[in-house]
Amino acid sequence: MTELWQGLVKAVELIVSRDPEVMEITVRSLAISATSCTITALVCLPLGSLIHFSRFAGKRALVNLIQTFYSVPTVAIGLFIFVLLSRAGPLGELGLLFTPIAMVLGQVLLVMPIMLGLTISALSSIDKAVFETAISLGASGTQASILTLREARFAVLTAVIMAFGRAISEVGLSLMVGGNIKGFTRTLTTAISLETSKGDIELSIALGIILISLALIINVVLSRLQQR
Amino acid sequence: MALLETRSLGHEYGGQTVLKNINLEISRGEVFALIGPTGAGKTTLLRLLDLLEMPSTGGIYFDGRDVTSSEQSRLEIRRRMSFVQQKPIVFSMSVYDNVACGLRWRQRKGSNTRKKVMAVLELVDLAEHGDRNAKTLSGGETQRVAIARALVTEPEVLFLDEPTANLDPASISKVEELLAQIIQEQRTAIVIATHDLSQGQRLAHRVGVLIGGEILQVGSPAEIFRSPRTKAVAEFVGVENILNGIIRSKENNLATIEVDGQFIEAVSHFAVAEKVSVLIRPEDITFTLAKETTSARNVFVAEITRVTPLGQLARIEADCGFILLGVVTRRSVDELQLSPGKKCYTSFKATAVHVIKRWS
């Protein structure tokens, strides 16, 4: 119990004093997850709209498949990326393994089903008459789709934030394809994992508090936006 | 040349025919009311005309151009039209942005947009609500935003689907005043679908009666209301007295028609011995206690069988050898002491009788 208390005190000290290592890890985690979520959003919002507004055979099955991948194990994605980027792999020559780019790539694949599935759900929750009204007022199919996406903006924002939460909190993937290299690919989750195994509970707790605080801030921002 | 034309237009949903053989011509600046009961196919027809759906059969021509060609040409033509739906959807944005979106989609940018939007908001009396979120408006205000949104693009054809359905009486009169103003000031062709006969009568130059997916009659409001061509149209336009008879004699255009042993005089072009139906509007029937000398050629002794109050009016059912339904004011009911069992005289003019061919 004393150890835990000391850990908490030390953690607060590290945060308040803006310990360079803690800050660096935090900024890197945010940068990698934000980059992966931005890339995913750029792909998934138009792709989700395309799937929602298109009529094709097997659409229901495709949506079910996407939803199934919500809970894909991070290590499975990690393994896939590892094989892809390892020296003997098809993209081995690019030398991307154990770099932040590999971590971003992995996180994109990890959160893509969540953002895609939730974007489709968000659009499905909007009255079909919105799209049709836009068409009747002279919008092209693309313009009407953008309007519908705008109408579903809060639900779409939830999708983006859920994806960000999944990206920033995963550990298996980052360890496998990032390698937890100090000053290069170490993130909040990989650092917690490492420091705990080394017995540096204070640093682990400090990083854990930051991670939880980030989740809290994101949730508060989200609920504020949804109440508007 | 008609601005908008349909040729043998038909539509099916899941193998069920909802519209058949629709042939219509709408001219520039014309107000055409499409009247018919709920489920007659009015909304489907408007959706086809606004190119929201492809017809199963037949064609639609806009300015002489077949609209069933490419998607791009459908978009171009759709941008020359506007549609106000029965339950208008406003977008989750300001009233101003709701109205401006049609112009933005047409890429008509610049200060002109603001000028046009503000002018149309003035027209619908919502200029002060430009910054308000459109989702917070009342039903009547929402309807006016929908009309403003449709008008701002200066469409050549405006489709209105039951524009006053689900509104309170005050909002109905405001929206109707607005429509009347638009009709007077703009050269937009308007196709208005309504189940409210009087609205069609008030606003339209021509009326088409759509029943069971078919246009049964097209004509001026007066023609439709005074001279329905079929029983279905007669019933829909409120002719409650539909009596079957046979023409027994004829002198010039004045025919004597036997109905249940009684003889009704009417202006008719049908020949002697033809089986016909006699249509008389309830408001054309007069009730008196004594036989009066009037110009009415049809006078019958009657016994009141039922009196049904209808607000300031009352519906009277009288047996004159055949059952006749009339409408009188409540004051007349009191003055004449009309009640079941009361003997009276019913009268109506020969010109108030409309004769059509009997359908069965």
Coordinates of C-alpha atoms in Angstrom, one line a residue:
Chain A
M1 CA 0.0 0.0 0.0
T2 CA 2.9 2.3 0.9
E3 CA 4.5 1.6 -2.4
L4 CA 1.3 2.5 -4.2
W5 CA 1.0 5.8 -2.3
Q6 CA 4.6 6.7 -2.9
G7 CA 4.1 5.8 -6.5
L8 CA 1.1 8.2 -6.7
V9 CA 3.1 11.0 -5.1
K10 CA 6.0 10.5 -7.4
A11 CA 3.7 10.4 -10.4
V12 CA 2.2 13.7 -9.5
E13 CA 5.7 15.2 -9.1
L14 CA 6.7 13.9 -12.5
I15 CA 3.6 15.4 -14.1
V16 CA 3.8 18.8 -12.3
S17 CA 7.5 19.2 -12.9
R18 CA 6.9 18.3 -16.6
D19 CA 9.5 15.6 -16.6
P20 CA 11.1 15.7 -20.0
E21 CA 10.9 11.9 -20.5
V22 CA 7.2 11.8 -19.5
M23 CA 6.4 14.8 -21.7
E24 CA 8.3 13.3 -24.7
I25 CA 6.5 10.0 -24.4
T26 CA 3.1 11.7 -24.0
V27 CA 3.6 13.9 -27.1
R28 CA 4.8 11.0 -29.2
S29 CA 1.8 8.9 -28.2
L30 CA -0.6 11.7 -29.0
A31 CA 1.2 12.4 -32.4
I32 CA 1.1 8.8 -33.5
S33 CA -2.5 8.2 -32.5
A34 CA -3.7 11.5 -33.9
T35 CA -1.9 10.9 -37.2
S36 CA -3.3 7.4 -37.5
C37 CA -6.8 8.6 -36.7
T38 CA -6.6 11.5 -39.2
I39 CA -5.5 9.2 -41.9
T40 CA -8.2 6.7 -41.0
A41 CA -10.8 9.5 -40.9
L42 CA -9.8 10.7 -44.4
V43 CA -10.3 7.1 -45.7
C44 CA -13.3 6.0 -43.6
L45 CA -15.6 9.0 -43.8
P46 CA -15.8 8.9 -47.6
L47 CA -15.7 5.1 -47.7
G48 CA -18.4 4.8 -45.1
S49 CA -20.6 7.3 -47.0
L50 CA -20.0 5.3 -50.2
I51 CA -21.0 2.0 -48.5
H52 CA -24.0 3.6 -46.9
F53 CA -25.4 5.4 -50.0
S54 CA -24.6 2.6 -52.4
R55 CA -26.8 -0.4 -53.2
F56 CA -25.0 -3.6 -53.9
A57 CA -25.3 -7.3 -53.2
G58 CA -23.7 -8.4 -49.9
K59 CA -23.9 -4.9 -48.3
R60 CA -25.3 -6.4 -45.1
A61 CA -22.6 -9.1 -45.0
L62 CA -19.9 -6.4 -45.5
V63 CA -21.2 -4.3 -42.6
N64 CA -21.4 -7.4 -40.4
L65 CA -17.8 -8.2 -41.4
I66 CA -16.6 -4.7 -40.6
Q67 CA -18.4 -4.9 -37.2
T68 CA -16.7 -8.3 -36.5
F69 CA -13.3 -6.6 -36.9
Y70 CA -14.1 -4.1 -34.1
S71 CA -12.5 -6.4 -31.6
V72 CA -9.7 -7.7 -33.7
P73 CA -6.7 -8.5 -31.3
T74 CA -4.0 -5.9 -31.5
V75 CA -1.4 -8.6 -31.6
A76 CA -3.0 -10.0 -34.7
I77 CA -2.7 -6.7 -36.5
G78 CA 0.9 -6.4 -35.1
L79 CA 1.8 -9.8 -36.4
F80 CA 0.4 -8.9 -39.9
I81 CA 2.3 -5.6 -40.0
F82 CA 5.5 -7.3 -38.6
V83 CA 5.4 -9.9 -41.4
L84 CA 4.7 -7.3 -44.0
L85 CA 7.5 -5.0 -42.9
S86 CA 10.1 -7.5 -41.7
R87 CA 13.3 -7.8 -43.8
A88 CA 12.0 -11.0 -45.5
G89 CA 8.5 -9.5 -46.0
P90 CA 7.0 -8.0 -49.1
L91 CA 7.7 -4.4 -47.9
G92 CA 10.9 -5.2 -46.0
E93 CA 13.0 -3.1 -48.3
L94 CA 11.3 0.1 -47.1
G95 CA 12.9 -0.4 -43.7
L96 CA 9.9 0.8 -41.8
L97 CA 9.8 -1.9 -39.1
F98 CA 10.4 -0.4 -35.6
T99 CA 9.6 3.1 -36.7
P100 CA 6.7 5.4 -35.8
I101 CA 5.4 5.0 -39.4
A102 CA 5.0 1.2 -38.8
M103 CA 3.0 2.1 -35.6
V104 CA 0.8 4.5 -37.5
L105 CA 0.2 1.9 -40.2
G106 CA -0.7 -0.7 -37.6
Q107 CA -3.1 1.7 -35.7
V108 CA -4.7 2.7 -39.0
L109 CA -5.5 -1.0 -39.7
L110 CA -6.6 -1.4 -36.1
V111 CA -9.1 1.5 -35.9
M112 CA -10.3 1.4 -39.4
P113 CA -13.2 -1.1 -38.8
I114 CA -14.4 0.9 -35.8
M115 CA -14.4 4.2 -37.6
L116 CA -15.9 2.7 -40.8
G117 CA -18.6 0.7 -38.9
L118 CA -19.5 3.6 -36.7
T119 CA -19.6 6.1 -39.6
I120 CA -22.0 3.7 -41.4
S121 CA -24.2 3.5 -38.2
A122 CA -24.1 7.3 -37.8
L123 CA -25.3 7.8 -41.4
S124 CA -28.0 5.1 -41.0
S125 CA -29.4 7.0 -38.0
I126 CA -30.1 10.0 -40.1
D127 CA -33.5 10.2 -41.7
K128 CA -33.3 9.2 -45.4
A129 CA -35.4 12.3 -46.2
V130 CA -32.4 14.5 -45.5
F131 CA -30.5 13.0 -48.5
E132 CA -33.6 13.1 -50.6
T133 CA -34.4 16.7 -49.6
A134 CA -30.9 17.8 -50.6
I135 CA -31.2 16.0 -54.0
S136 CA -34.6 17.6 -54.6
L137 CA -33.0 21.0 -53.9
G138 CA -30.4 20.4 -56.6
A139 CA -27.6 18.8 -54.7
S140 CA -25.5 16.2 -56.6
G141 CA -25.0 12.8 -55.0
T142 CA -21.7 13.9 -53.5
Q143 CA -23.1 17.1 -52.2
A144 CA -26.1 15.3 -50.6
S145 CA -23.7 12.7 -49.0
I146 CA -21.6 15.5 -47.5
L147 CA -24.7 17.2 -46.1
T148 CA -25.9 13.9 -44.6
L149 CA -22.4 13.4 -43.1
R150 CA -22.6 16.9 -41.6
E151 CA -26.1 16.1 -40.2
A152 CA -24.5 13.0 -38.5
R153 CA -21.5 15.0 -37.3
F154 CA -21.9 14.2 -33.6
A155 CA -22.2 10.5 -34.2
V156 CA -19.3 10.7 -36.6
L157 CA -17.3 12.6 -34.0
T158 CA -18.0 9.8 -31.6
A159 CA -16.6 7.3 -34.1
V160 CA -13.4 9.4 -34.5
I161 CA -13.0 9.7 -30.7
M162 CA -13.7 6.0 -30.1
A163 CA -11.1 5.2 -32.7
F164 CA -8.6 7.6 -31.1
G165 CA -9.3 5.9 -27.7
R166 CA -8.6 2.5 -29.1
A167 CA -5.4 3.7 -30.9
I168 CA -3.8 5.5 -27.9
S169 CA -4.6 2.7 -25.5
E170 CA -3.3 -0.3 -27.4
V171 CA 0.0 -1.8 -26.4
G172 CA 0.5 -5.2 -28.2
L173 CA 0.7 -3.7 -31.7
S174 CA 3.1 -0.8 -30.7
L175 CA 5.4 -3.2 -28.9
M176 CA 5.5 -5.6 -31.9
V177 CA 6.0 -3.1 -34.7
G178 CA 7.5 -0.1 -32.8
G179 CA 9.9 -2.0 -30.6
N180 CA 9.5 0.4 -27.6
I181 CA 12.8 2.2 -28.6
K182 CA 13.6 4.9 -26.1
G183 CA 13.3 8.4 -27.6
F184 CA 12.0 7.0 -30.9
T185 CA 9.0 4.6 -30.7
R186 CA 8.3 4.5 -26.9
T187 CA 4.7 5.5 -26.2
L188 CA 2.6 5.7 -23.0
T189 CA 1.4 2.2 -23.1
T190 CA 4.7 0.5 -24.1
A191 CA 6.5 2.6 -21.4
I192 CA 4.0 1.5 -18.7
S193 CA 4.5 -2.1 -19.8
L194 CA 8.3 -1.8 -19.7
E195 CA 8.6 0.3 -16.5
T196 CA 6.2 -2.0 -14.6
S197 CA 8.3 -5.1 -15.6
K198 CA 11.4 -3.2 -14.5
G199 CA 9.8 -2.3 -11.1
D200 CA 9.7 1.5 -11.7
I201 CA 6.1 1.8 -10.4
E202 CA 6.2 5.6 -10.0
L203 CA 6.9 6.2 -13.6
S204 CA 4.3 3.6 -14.6
I205 CA 1.6 5.2 -12.4
A206 CA 2.5 8.7 -13.7
L207 CA 2.1 7.5 -17.3
G208 CA -1.1 5.7 -16.4
I209 CA -2.5 8.8 -14.8
I210 CA -1.7 10.8 -18.0
L211 CA -3.3 8.1 -20.2
I212 CA -6.5 8.1 -18.0
S213 CA -6.5 11.9 -18.0
L214 CA -6.4 12.0 -21.7
A215 CA -9.3 9.6 -21.9
L216 CA -11.2 11.8 -19.5
I217 CA -10.5 15.0 -21.4
I218 CA -11.6 13.4 -24.6
N219 CA -14.8 12.2 -23.1
V220 CA -15.6 15.6 -21.6
V221 CA -15.0 17.3 -24.9
L222 CA -17.2 14.8 -26.7
S223 CA -20.1 15.1 -24.3
R224 CA -19.9 18.9 -24.4
L225 CA -20.0 18.8 -28.2
Q226 CA -23.0 16.4 -28.2
Q227 CA -24.9 18.6 -25.8
R228 CA -24.6 21.6 -28.2
Chain B
M1 CA -45.0 23.9 -76.0
A2 CA -45.6 22.6 -72.5
L3 CA -42.9 23.2 -70.0
L4 CA -43.4 19.8 -68.3
E5 CA -45.1 16.9 -70.0
T6 CA -45.7 13.3 -69.1
R7 CA -46.6 10.7 -71.7
S8 CA -48.2 7.4 -70.7
L9 CA -46.4 7.6 -67.3
G10 CA -46.7 4.6 -65.1
H11 CA -45.0 3.4 -61.9
E12 CA -44.9 0.2 -59.9
Y13 CA -43.6 -0.6 -56.4
G14 CA -42.9 -4.3 -55.8
G15 CA -45.1 -5.4 -58.7
Q16 CA -48.0 -3.2 -57.5
T17 CA -49.2 -0.5 -59.9
V18 CA -49.3 2.9 -58.2
L19 CA -49.6 5.1 -61.3
K20 CA -50.9 4.3 -64.7
N21 CA -51.2 6.1 -68.0
I22 CA -50.6 9.6 -66.7
N23 CA -50.7 12.2 -69.5
L24 CA -50.2 15.8 -68.2
E25 CA -49.1 19.0 -69.7
I26 CA -48.0 21.9 -67.4
S27 CA -47.4 25.3 -69.0
R28 CA -45.0 28.1 -67.8
G29 CA -46.6 30.1 -65.0
E30 CA -49.5 27.7 -64.6
V31 CA -50.7 26.6 -61.2
F32 CA -51.9 23.0 -61.5
A33 CA -53.5 21.3 -58.5
L34 CA -53.3 17.5 -58.2
I35 CA -56.2 16.5 -56.0
G36 CA -57.1 13.1 -54.7
P37 CA -57.6 11.1 -51.6
T38 CA -54.7 9.9 -49.4
G39 CA -52.9 7.0 -51.2
A40 CA -54.0 8.0 -54.6
G41 CA -50.4 8.4 -55.8
K42 CA -50.0 12.2 -55.7
T43 CA -46.6 12.1 -53.8
T44 CA -45.3 9.3 -56.1
L45 CA -46.3 11.4 -59.2
L46 CA -44.5 14.5 -57.8
R47 CA -41.4 12.4 -57.0
L48 CA -41.3 11.2 -60.6
L49 CA -41.8 14.7 -61.9
D50 CA -39.0 16.0 -59.7
L51 CA -36.8 13.2 -61.1
L52 CA -36.3 11.7 -57.7
E53 CA -37.3 8.3 -59.1
M54 CA -37.3 6.8 -62.5
P55 CA -40.8 5.9 -63.9
S56 CA -41.5 2.2 -64.6
T57 CA -43.1 3.1 -68.0
G58 CA -43.7 6.2 -70.1
G59 CA -41.7 9.4 -70.3
I60 CA -41.3 12.8 -68.8
Y61 CA -40.3 15.8 -71.0
F62 CA -39.0 19.1 -69.6
D63 CA -39.0 21.9 -72.1
G64 CA -39.3 19.3 -74.8
R65 CA -36.3 17.3 -73.6
D66 CA -36.6 13.7 -72.5
V67 CA -35.4 13.6 -68.9
T68 CA -34.9 9.9 -68.6
S69 CA -31.4 10.1 -70.3
S70 CA -28.2 10.5 -68.3
E71 CA -27.8 11.2 -64.6
Q72 CA -26.0 14.4 -65.4
S73 CA -28.8 15.7 -67.5
R74 CA -31.3 14.7 -64.8
L75 CA -29.3 16.8 -62.3
E76 CA -29.2 19.8 -64.7
I77 CA -33.0 19.6 -65.1
R78 CA -33.6 19.0 -61.4
R79 CA -31.7 22.2 -60.7
R80 CA -34.4 24.1 -62.7
M81 CA -37.1 22.7 -60.4
S82 CA -37.8 22.7 -56.6
F83 CA -39.8 20.4 -54.4
V84 CA -41.4 21.2 -51.0
Q85 CA -42.2 17.9 -49.4
Q86 CA -45.2 17.1 -47.2
K87 CA -43.1 16.8 -44.1
P88 CA -40.3 19.2 -44.8
I89 CA -36.9 18.4 -43.3
V90 CA -34.8 21.3 -42.3
F91 CA -31.1 20.7 -41.9
S92 CA -29.3 21.1 -38.6
M93 CA -27.9 24.6 -39.4
S94 CA -29.2 28.2 -39.4
V95 CA -32.3 29.3 -41.2
Y96 CA -30.1 31.4 -43.5
D97 CA -27.8 28.4 -44.4
N98 CA -30.9 26.2 -45.0
V99 CA -32.1 28.7 -47.5
A100 CA -28.7 29.3 -49.0
C101 CA -27.7 25.7 -49.6
G102 CA -29.6 25.3 -52.9
L103 CA -27.6 28.3 -54.3
R104 CA -24.3 27.0 -52.9
W105 CA -24.9 23.6 -54.5
R106 CA -25.4 25.4 -57.8
Q107 CA -22.2 27.3 -57.1
R108 CA -23.9 30.7 -57.3
K109 CA -21.5 32.4 -54.9
G110 CA -20.9 36.0 -54.1
S111 CA -22.8 38.8 -52.5
N112 CA -25.8 37.9 -54.7
T113 CA -26.4 34.9 -52.5
R114 CA -26.9 37.0 -49.4
K115 CA -29.2 39.4 -51.3
K116 CA -31.3 36.6 -52.7
V117 CA -31.5 34.7 -49.4
M118 CA -32.5 37.8 -47.4
A119 CA -35.1 38.8 -50.1
V120 CA -36.7 35.4 -49.9
L121 CA -36.6 35.3 -46.1
E122 CA -38.4 38.7 -46.2
L123 CA -41.0 37.2 -48.5
V124 CA -41.7 34.3 -46.0
D125 CA -41.6 36.7 -43.1
L126 CA -38.5 35.0 -41.5
A127 CA -35.9 37.6 -42.0
E128 CA -35.5 38.1 -38.3
H129 CA -34.8 34.4 -37.7
G130 CA -31.9 34.1 -40.2
D131 CA -29.4 33.1 -37.5
R132 CA -31.7 30.8 -35.6
N133 CA -31.1 27.0 -35.8
A134 CA -33.8 25.8 -38.2
K135 CA -34.4 22.7 -36.0
T136 CA -35.9 25.0 -33.3
L137 CA -38.7 26.4 -35.5
S138 CA -42.4 25.7 -35.2
G139 CA -44.3 23.6 -37.9
G140 CA -45.5 26.6 -39.7
E141 CA -42.2 28.3 -39.7
T142 CA -40.5 25.1 -40.9
Q143 CA -42.9 25.0 -43.8
R144 CA -42.1 28.6 -44.7
V145 CA -38.3 27.8 -44.5
A146 CA -38.9 24.9 -46.9
I147 CA -40.8 27.2 -49.3
A148 CA -38.1 29.8 -49.0
R149 CA -35.4 27.2 -49.7
A150 CA -37.3 26.1 -52.8
L151 CA -38.0 29.6 -54.1
V152 CA -34.5 31.1 -53.7
T153 CA -33.1 29.2 -56.7
E154 CA -35.8 30.8 -58.9
P155 CA -37.2 27.4 -60.2
E156 CA -39.1 27.1 -63.4
V157 CA -41.3 24.5 -61.8
L158 CA -42.2 24.3 -58.1
F159 CA -43.7 21.1 -56.7
L160 CA -45.6 21.4 -53.4
D161 CA -46.7 18.2 -51.7
E162 CA -49.6 18.9 -49.3
P163 CA -48.0 22.2 -48.2
T164 CA -50.5 22.9 -45.4
A165 CA -51.0 19.3 -44.1
N166 CA -50.3 19.0 -40.4
L167 CA -50.4 22.8 -39.8
D168 CA -52.7 24.7 -37.4
P169 CA -55.4 27.0 -39.0
A170 CA -53.3 30.2 -38.4
S171 CA -50.2 28.7 -40.1
I172 CA -52.4 27.3 -43.0
S173 CA -53.7 30.7 -43.8
K174 CA -50.2 32.3 -43.6
V175 CA -48.8 29.6 -45.9
E176 CA -51.7 30.0 -48.3
E177 CA -51.3 33.8 -48.4
L178 CA -47.7 33.3 -49.2
L179 CA -48.5 30.8 -52.0
A180 CA -51.1 33.2 -53.4
Q181 CA -48.4 36.0 -53.4
I182 CA -45.9 33.8 -55.1
I183 CA -48.4 32.8 -57.8
Q184 CA -49.3 36.4 -58.4
E185 CA -45.7 37.8 -58.5
Q186 CA -43.7 35.0 -60.1
R187 CA -43.9 33.2 -63.4
T188 CA -43.0 29.8 -61.8
A189 CA -45.2 26.9 -62.9
I190 CA -46.6 25.3 -59.7
V191 CA -47.8 21.8 -59.2
I192 CA -49.5 21.5 -55.9
A193 CA -50.7 18.1 -54.5
T194 CA -53.5 18.4 -52.0
H195 CA -56.4 16.4 -50.6
D196 CA -57.9 19.7 -49.6
L197 CA -60.4 20.4 -52.4
S198 CA -61.0 24.0 -51.5
Q199 CA -57.3 24.7 -51.5
G200 CA -57.0 23.4 -55.0
Q201 CA -60.0 25.5 -55.9
R202 CA -58.5 28.6 -54.4
L203 CA -55.0 28.4 -55.8
A204 CA -55.1 26.6 -59.1
H205 CA -55.8 27.5 -62.7
R206 CA -56.4 23.8 -63.5
V207 CA -57.1 20.8 -61.4
G208 CA -56.4 17.1 -62.1
V209 CA -58.2 14.5 -60.1
L210 CA -56.0 11.5 -59.2
I211 CA -57.8 8.5 -57.8
G212 CA -56.4 5.0 -57.6
G213 CA -53.3 6.0 -59.6
E214 CA -55.2 7.4 -62.6
I215 CA -56.0 10.9 -63.6
L216 CA -59.7 10.7 -63.9
Q217 CA -60.4 14.3 -64.9
V218 CA -58.5 17.5 -65.7
G219 CA -60.2 20.8 -66.0
S220 CA -60.8 24.2 -64.4
P221 CA -61.7 24.1 -60.7
A222 CA -65.3 25.1 -61.7
E223 CA -65.6 22.2 -64.2
I224 CA -64.3 19.7 -61.7
F225 CA -66.5 20.8 -58.8
R226 CA -69.7 21.4 -60.8
S227 CA -69.4 18.8 -63.6
P228 CA -67.5 15.7 -62.4
R229 CA -67.3 13.1 -65.1
T230 CA -67.3 10.0 -63.0
K231 CA -68.8 8.7 -59.8
A232 CA -65.4 8.5 -58.1
V233 CA -64.6 12.2 -59.0
A234 CA -68.1 13.2 -57.9
E235 CA -67.8 11.5 -54.6
F236 CA -64.3 12.9 -54.0
V237 CA -65.4 16.5 -54.8
G238 CA -68.2 16.3 -52.3
V239 CA -71.2 15.5 -54.4
E240 CA -73.3 13.6 -51.9
N241 CA -76.4 13.1 -53.9
I242 CA -75.7 10.6 -56.6
L243 CA -78.9 9.1 -57.8
N244 CA -79.4 6.5 -60.6
G245 CA -82.2 7.2 -63.1
I246 CA -83.4 6.9 -66.7
I247 CA -84.1 9.7 -69.1
R248 CA -87.8 9.5 -69.9
S249 CA -88.3 12.5 -72.1
K250 CA -86.4 15.4 -73.5
E251 CA -87.2 18.8 -74.8
N252 CA -84.3 20.7 -76.3
N253 CA -81.6 20.2 -73.6
L254 CA -84.1 19.8 -70.7
A255 CA -84.4 16.2 -69.8
T256 CA -86.9 14.6 -67.4
I257 CA -85.2 11.8 -65.5
E258 CA -87.0 9.2 -63.5
V259 CA -85.4 8.4 -60.2
D260 CA -87.2 5.9 -57.9
G261 CA -90.6 6.8 -59.3
Q262 CA -90.0 10.6 -59.0
F263 CA -89.2 12.9 -61.9
I264 CA -86.2 15.3 -61.9
E265 CA -85.7 17.9 -64.5
A266 CA -82.1 18.6 -65.6
V267 CA -80.0 20.0 -68.4
S268 CA -78.5 17.1 -70.2
H269 CA -77.2 16.0 -73.6
F270 CA -78.0 12.3 -73.1
A271 CA -80.8 10.7 -75.2
V272 CA -84.1 9.4 -74.0
A273 CA -83.9 5.9 -72.4
E274 CA -80.3 6.3 -71.5
K275 CA -79.3 5.2 -68.0
V276 CA -77.7 8.1 -66.2
S277 CA -76.6 9.2 -62.8
V278 CA -77.9 12.5 -61.4
L279 CA -75.5 14.5 -59.3
I280 CA -76.7 17.3 -57.0
R281 CA -74.4 19.2 -54.6
P282 CA -75.9 19.4 -51.0
E283 CA -75.5 23.2 -50.9
D284 CA -77.8 23.6 -54.0
I285 CA -80.8 22.2 -52.2
T286 CA -83.3 24.5 -50.5
F287 CA -85.7 23.5 -47.7
T288 CA -89.0 25.4 -47.2
L289 CA -92.1 24.7 -45.1
A290 CA -94.5 26.0 -47.8
K291 CA -94.5 25.5 -51.5
E292 CA -92.9 28.7 -52.8
T293 CA -93.0 30.1 -56.3
T294 CA -89.3 30.1 -57.4
S295 CA -87.3 29.5 -60.5
A296 CA -86.4 26.0 -59.3
R297 CA -87.9 23.4 -61.6
N298 CA -87.6 20.6 -59.1
V299 CA -89.8 20.8 -56.0
F300 CA -90.6 17.7 -53.9
V301 CA -92.6 17.1 -50.8
A302 CA -90.2 15.6 -48.3
E303 CA -89.9 14.2 -44.8
I304 CA -86.9 15.0 -42.7
T305 CA -85.2 11.7 -41.6
R306 CA -82.0 13.0 -40.0
V307 CA -80.4 16.3 -38.9
T308 CA -76.7 16.2 -38.2
P309 CA -75.1 19.4 -36.7
L310 CA -71.8 20.4 -38.4
G311 CA -70.6 23.5 -36.4
Q312 CA -72.4 26.5 -37.9
L313 CA -74.1 24.3 -40.5
A314 CA -76.3 21.2 -40.3
R315 CA -76.6 18.3 -42.7
I316 CA -80.2 17.4 -43.5
E317 CA -81.3 14.1 -44.8
A318 CA -84.8 14.1 -46.4
D319 CA -86.9 11.4 -48.0
C320 CA -88.6 12.7 -51.2
G321 CA -89.2 9.2 -52.7
F322 CA -85.4 9.1 -53.0
I323 CA -83.0 10.2 -50.3
L324 CA -81.7 13.8 -50.7
L325 CA -78.9 15.3 -48.6
G326 CA -78.7 19.0 -48.1
V327 CA -76.7 21.5 -46.1
V328 CA -78.3 24.5 -44.3
T329 CA -77.2 26.9 -41.6
R330 CA -78.0 26.1 -38.0
R331 CA -80.1 29.3 -37.9
S332 CA -82.3 27.9 -40.7
V333 CA -82.7 24.6 -38.8
D334 CA -83.9 26.6 -35.8
E335 CA -86.2 28.9 -37.8
L336 CA -87.8 26.1 -39.8
Q337 CA -87.7 23.8 -36.8
L338 CA -86.3 21.1 -39.0
S339 CA -86.2 17.8 -37.1
P340 CA -86.8 14.1 -37.9
G341 CA -90.4 13.5 -39.0
K342 CA -91.0 17.2 -40.1
K343 CA -92.7 17.6 -43.5
C344 CA -91.2 20.2 -45.8
Y345 CA -90.5 21.0 -49.4
T346 CA -87.1 20.5 -51.1
S347 CA -86.2 22.4 -54.2
F348 CA -83.3 22.7 -56.6
K349 CA -82.8 24.2 -60.1
A350 CA -82.5 22.1 -63.2
T351 CA -79.1 23.8 -63.8
A352 CA -77.9 22.6 -60.4
V353 CA -78.3 19.0 -61.6
H354 CA -75.3 17.4 -63.3
V355 CA -76.0 14.3 -65.3
I356 CA -73.4 11.7 -66.2
K357 CA -73.5 8.3 -67.8
R358 CA -74.3 5.6 -65.4
W359 CA -71.2 3.4 -64.8
S360 CA -73.0 0.2 -63.6

